[in-house]
Every structure is written in structure tokens, then in C-alpha cells.
PDB file of C-alpha atoms in Angstrom:
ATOM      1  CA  UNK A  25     133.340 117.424 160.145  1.00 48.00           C
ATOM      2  CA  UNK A  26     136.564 117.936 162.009  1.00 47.00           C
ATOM      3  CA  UNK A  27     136.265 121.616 160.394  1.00 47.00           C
ATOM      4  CA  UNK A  28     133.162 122.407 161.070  1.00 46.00           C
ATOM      5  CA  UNK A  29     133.932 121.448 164.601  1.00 46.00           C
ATOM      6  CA  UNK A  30     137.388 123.375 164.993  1.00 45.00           C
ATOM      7  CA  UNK A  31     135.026 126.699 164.031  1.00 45.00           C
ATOM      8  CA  UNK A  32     132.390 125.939 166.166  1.00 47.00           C
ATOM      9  CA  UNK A  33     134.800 125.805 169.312  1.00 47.00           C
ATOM     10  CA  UNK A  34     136.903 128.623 167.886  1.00 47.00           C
ATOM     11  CA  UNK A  35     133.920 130.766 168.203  1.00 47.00           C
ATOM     12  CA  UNK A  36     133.046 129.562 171.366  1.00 49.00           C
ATOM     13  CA  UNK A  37     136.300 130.719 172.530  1.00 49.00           C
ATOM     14  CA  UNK A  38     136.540 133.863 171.323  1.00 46.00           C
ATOM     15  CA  UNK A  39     132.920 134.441 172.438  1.00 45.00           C
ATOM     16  CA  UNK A  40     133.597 133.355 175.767  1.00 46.00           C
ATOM     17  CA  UNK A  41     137.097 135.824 175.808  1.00 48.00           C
ATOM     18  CA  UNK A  42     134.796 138.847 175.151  1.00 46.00           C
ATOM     19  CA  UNK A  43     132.597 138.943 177.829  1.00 46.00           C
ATOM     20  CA  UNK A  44     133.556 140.875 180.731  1.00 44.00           C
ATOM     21  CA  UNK A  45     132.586 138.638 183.244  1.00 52.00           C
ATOM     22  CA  UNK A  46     133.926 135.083 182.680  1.00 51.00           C
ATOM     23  CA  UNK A  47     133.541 132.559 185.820  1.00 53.00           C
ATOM     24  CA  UNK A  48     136.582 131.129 186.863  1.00 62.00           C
ATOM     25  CA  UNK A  49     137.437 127.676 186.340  1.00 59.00           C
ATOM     26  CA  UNK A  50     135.241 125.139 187.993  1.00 64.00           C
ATOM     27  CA  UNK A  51     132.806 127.765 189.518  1.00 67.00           C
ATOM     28  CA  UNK A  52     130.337 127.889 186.858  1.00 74.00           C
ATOM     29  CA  UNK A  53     127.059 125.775 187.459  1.00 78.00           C
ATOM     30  CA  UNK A  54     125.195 123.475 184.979  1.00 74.00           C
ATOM     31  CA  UNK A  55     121.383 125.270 184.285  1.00 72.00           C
ATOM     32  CA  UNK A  56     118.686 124.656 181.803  1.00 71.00           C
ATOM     33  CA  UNK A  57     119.848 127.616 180.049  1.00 74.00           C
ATOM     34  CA  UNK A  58     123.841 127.461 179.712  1.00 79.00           C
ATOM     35  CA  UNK A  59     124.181 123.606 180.013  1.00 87.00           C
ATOM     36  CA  UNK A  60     125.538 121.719 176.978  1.00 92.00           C
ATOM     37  CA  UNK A  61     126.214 118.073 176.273  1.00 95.00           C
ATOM     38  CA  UNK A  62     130.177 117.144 175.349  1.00 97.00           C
ATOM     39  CA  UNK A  63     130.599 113.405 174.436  1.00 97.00           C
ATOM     40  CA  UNK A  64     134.292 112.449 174.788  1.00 98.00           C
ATOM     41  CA  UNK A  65     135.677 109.368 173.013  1.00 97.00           C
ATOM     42  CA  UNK A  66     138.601 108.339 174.539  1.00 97.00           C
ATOM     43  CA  UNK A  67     140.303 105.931 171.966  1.00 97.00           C
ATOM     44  CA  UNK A  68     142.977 103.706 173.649  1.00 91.00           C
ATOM     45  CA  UNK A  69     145.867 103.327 172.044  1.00 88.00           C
ATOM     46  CA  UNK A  70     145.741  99.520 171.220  1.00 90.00           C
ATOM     47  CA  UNK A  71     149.577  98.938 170.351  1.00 93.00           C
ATOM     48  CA  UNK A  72     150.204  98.883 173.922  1.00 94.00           C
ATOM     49  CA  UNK A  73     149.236  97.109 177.295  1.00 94.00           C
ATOM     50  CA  UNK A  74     146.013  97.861 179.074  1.00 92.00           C
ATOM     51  CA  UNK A  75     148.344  98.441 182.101  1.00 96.00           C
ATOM     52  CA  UNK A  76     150.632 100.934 180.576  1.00 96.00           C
ATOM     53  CA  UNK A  77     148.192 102.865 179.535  1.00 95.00           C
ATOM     54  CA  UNK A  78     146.690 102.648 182.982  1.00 95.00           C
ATOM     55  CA  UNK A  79     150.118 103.830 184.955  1.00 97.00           C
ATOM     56  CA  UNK A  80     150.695 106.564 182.087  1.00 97.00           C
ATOM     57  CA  UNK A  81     147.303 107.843 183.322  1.00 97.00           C
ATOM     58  CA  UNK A  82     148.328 108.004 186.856  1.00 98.00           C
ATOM     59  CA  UNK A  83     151.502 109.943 185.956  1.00 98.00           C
ATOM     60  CA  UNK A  84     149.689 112.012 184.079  1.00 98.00           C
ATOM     61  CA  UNK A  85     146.961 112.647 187.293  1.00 98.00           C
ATOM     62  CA  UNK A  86     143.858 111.529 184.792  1.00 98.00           C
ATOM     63  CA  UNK A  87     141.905 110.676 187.484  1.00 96.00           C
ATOM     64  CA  UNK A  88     142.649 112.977 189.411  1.00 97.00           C
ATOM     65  CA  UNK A  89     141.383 115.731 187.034  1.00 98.00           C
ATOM     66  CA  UNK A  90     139.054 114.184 185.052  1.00 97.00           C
ATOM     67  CA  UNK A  91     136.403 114.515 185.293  1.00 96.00           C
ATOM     68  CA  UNK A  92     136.529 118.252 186.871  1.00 96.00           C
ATOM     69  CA  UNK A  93     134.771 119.315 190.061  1.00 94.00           C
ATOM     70  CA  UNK A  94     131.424 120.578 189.052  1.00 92.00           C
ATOM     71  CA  UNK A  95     131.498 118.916 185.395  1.00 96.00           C
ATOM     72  CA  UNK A  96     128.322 116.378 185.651  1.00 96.00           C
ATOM     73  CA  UNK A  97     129.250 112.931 184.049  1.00 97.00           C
ATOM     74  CA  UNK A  98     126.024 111.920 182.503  1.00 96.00           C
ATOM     75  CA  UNK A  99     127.492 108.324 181.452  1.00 97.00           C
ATOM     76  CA  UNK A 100     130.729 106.826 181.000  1.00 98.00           C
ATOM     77  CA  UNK A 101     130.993 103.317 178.805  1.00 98.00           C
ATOM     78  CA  UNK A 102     133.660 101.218 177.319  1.00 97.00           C
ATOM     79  CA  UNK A 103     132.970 100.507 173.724  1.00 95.00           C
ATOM     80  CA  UNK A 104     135.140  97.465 172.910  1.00 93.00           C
ATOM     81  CA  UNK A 105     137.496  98.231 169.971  1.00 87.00           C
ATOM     82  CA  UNK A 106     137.575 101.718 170.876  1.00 90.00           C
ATOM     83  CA  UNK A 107     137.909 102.427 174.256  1.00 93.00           C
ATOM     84  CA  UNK A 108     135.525 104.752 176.392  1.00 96.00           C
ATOM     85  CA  UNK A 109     132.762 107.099 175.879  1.00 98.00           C
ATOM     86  CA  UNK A 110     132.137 110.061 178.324  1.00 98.00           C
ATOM     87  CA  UNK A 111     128.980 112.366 178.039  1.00 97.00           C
ATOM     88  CA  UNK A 112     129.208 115.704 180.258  1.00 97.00           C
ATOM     89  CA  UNK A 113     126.850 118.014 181.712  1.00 96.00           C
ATOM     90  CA  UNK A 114     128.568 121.127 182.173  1.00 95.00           C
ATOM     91  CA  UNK A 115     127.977 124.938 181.403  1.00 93.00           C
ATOM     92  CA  UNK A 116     128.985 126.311 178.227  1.00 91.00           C
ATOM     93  CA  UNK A 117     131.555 128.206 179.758  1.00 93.00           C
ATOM     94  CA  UNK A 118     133.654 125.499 181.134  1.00 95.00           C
ATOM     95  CA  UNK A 119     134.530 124.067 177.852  1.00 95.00           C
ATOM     96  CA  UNK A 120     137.854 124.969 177.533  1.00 96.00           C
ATOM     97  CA  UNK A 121     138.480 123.893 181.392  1.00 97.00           C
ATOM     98  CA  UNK A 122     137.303 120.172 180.066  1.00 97.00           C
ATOM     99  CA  UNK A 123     139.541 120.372 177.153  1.00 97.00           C
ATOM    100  CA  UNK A 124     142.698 121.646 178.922  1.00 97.00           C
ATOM    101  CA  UNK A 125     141.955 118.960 181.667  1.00 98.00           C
ATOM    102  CA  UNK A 126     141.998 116.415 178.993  1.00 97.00           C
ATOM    103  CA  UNK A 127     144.885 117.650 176.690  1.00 97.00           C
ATOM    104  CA  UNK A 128     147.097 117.577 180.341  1.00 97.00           C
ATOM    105  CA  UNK A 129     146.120 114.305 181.400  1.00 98.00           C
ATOM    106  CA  UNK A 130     144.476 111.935 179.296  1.00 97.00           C
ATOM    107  CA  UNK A 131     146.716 112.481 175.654  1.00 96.00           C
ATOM    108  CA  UNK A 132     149.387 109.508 174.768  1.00 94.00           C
ATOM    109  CA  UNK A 133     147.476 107.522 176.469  1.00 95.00           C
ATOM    110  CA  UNK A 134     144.103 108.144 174.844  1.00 96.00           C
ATOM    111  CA  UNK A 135     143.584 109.916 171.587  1.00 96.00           C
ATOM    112  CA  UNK A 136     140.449 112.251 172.231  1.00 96.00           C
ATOM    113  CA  UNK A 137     137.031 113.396 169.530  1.00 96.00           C
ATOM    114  CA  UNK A 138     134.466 115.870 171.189  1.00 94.00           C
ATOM    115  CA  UNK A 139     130.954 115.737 169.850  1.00 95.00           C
ATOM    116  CA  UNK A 140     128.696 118.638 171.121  1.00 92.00           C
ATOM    117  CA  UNK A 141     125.546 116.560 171.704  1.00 88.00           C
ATOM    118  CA  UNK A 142     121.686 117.704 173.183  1.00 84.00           C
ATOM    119  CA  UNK A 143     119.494 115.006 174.502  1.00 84.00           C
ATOM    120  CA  UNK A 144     116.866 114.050 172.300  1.00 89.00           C
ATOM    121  CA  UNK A 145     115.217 111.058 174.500  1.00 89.00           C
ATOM    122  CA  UNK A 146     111.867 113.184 175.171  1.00 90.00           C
ATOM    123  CA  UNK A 147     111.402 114.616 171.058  1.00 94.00           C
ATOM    124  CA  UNK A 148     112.572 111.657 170.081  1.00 96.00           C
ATOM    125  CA  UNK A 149     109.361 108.634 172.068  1.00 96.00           C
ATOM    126  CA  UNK A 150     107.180 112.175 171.686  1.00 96.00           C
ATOM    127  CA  UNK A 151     107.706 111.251 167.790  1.00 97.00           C
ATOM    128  CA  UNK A 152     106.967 107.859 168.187  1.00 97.00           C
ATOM    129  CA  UNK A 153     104.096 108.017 170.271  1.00 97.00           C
ATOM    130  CA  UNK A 154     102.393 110.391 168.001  1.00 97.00           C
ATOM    131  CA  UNK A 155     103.467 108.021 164.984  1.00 97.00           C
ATOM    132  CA  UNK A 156     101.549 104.520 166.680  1.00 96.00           C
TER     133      UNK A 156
END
């Protein structure tokens, strides 16, 4: 899985390092056509305080960053035992600006897994409704 993955945004990168005409960082719009889902788990690090990890974060300027101007948070959860859950709505292009932002701010406190995701709601009770 973790492979897989790694290629996946590999080739996203070097996709997005060919093109000519790459937006800057944070100017790039969310559209039907270039928007992807990114779920973020943000395990907590459970050997240590809930308010360490909390002023760690504000060193670090977590909230500051995260999430970036521009980036669309579709939900954000706290899943006891493992700490929180971010989904994204942002355009393909900004990946890497997500990452970096989270690799700056949110690691030692938070170890991070990225799941490209799409949003199945409407196949998904289409299915069902054709199944009653």
C-alpha cells in the first residue's frame, strides 16, 4: 500500500514539474475538473501529554499553516485512539504545498498517512436505491 502510494505521488510530482505553467503556491483554485480529495490522519503520539503535543504545535506554527489558504477542509474529526482525521478539497496541483505544510509543522507531534480519496456519497444511495 505504502508503495503503491509513494509512486502514485512520485508521479504526481514529476508530472506536475513538467508543465510549463505551474501556479504558485496557494493560488490554484479547487474545480470540478482538477479537485482531488486528500484524507490526512494525524496520529498523536500517545506517549506524551495532550498539552505537549499542543505547545509543540504552536512552536511549530501548525495552526497557523494548516490548513493552507485556499485548501477547502471538507471535515476534520478526532477518532479516539488515533487522533484526527482531515479530508481536503484542494486542486491537484497543490499537493505538495499540503505536504510541505504538514512535514514543517505538524511532524513530532503527529505522525501523518495520506489517502487520495473521491466522494462516493451520490454512486454509492444511487446503488442502493436502484437495489430496493
Amino acid at each position: 500500500m505504502f508503495t503503491a502510494l509513494f509512486t502514485a505521488f512520485a508521479l504526481a510530482g514529476g508530472a506536475a514539474q513538467a508543465q510549463s505553467a505551474v501556479p504558485a503556491p496557494g493560488s490554484a483554485v479547487a474545480t470540478p475538473d482538477n479537485a482531488i480529495l486528500l484524507t490526512v490522519f494525524l496520529r498523536h503520539d500517545e506517549s506524551r501529554p495532550l498539552a505537549e503535543l499542543n505547545a509543540q504545535l504552536a512552536r511549530q506554527g501548525f495552526y497557523k499553516a494548516f490548513p493552507p489558504a485556499g485548501v477547502e477542509v471538507v471535515s476534520w474529526t478526532v477518532a479516539m485512539g488515533i487522533g484526527q482525521v482531515v479530508v481536503l478539497r484542494l486542486p491537484a496541483s497543490r499537493l505538495r504545498e499540503v505536504n510541505r505544510v504538514l512535514e514543517d509543522t505538524a511532524w513530532g507531534a503527529y505522525r501523518t498517512e495520506f489517502y487520495p480519496t473521491y466522494d462516493y456519497k451520490a454512486i454509492g444511495l444511487a446503488q442502493h436505491a436502484k437495489a430496493q
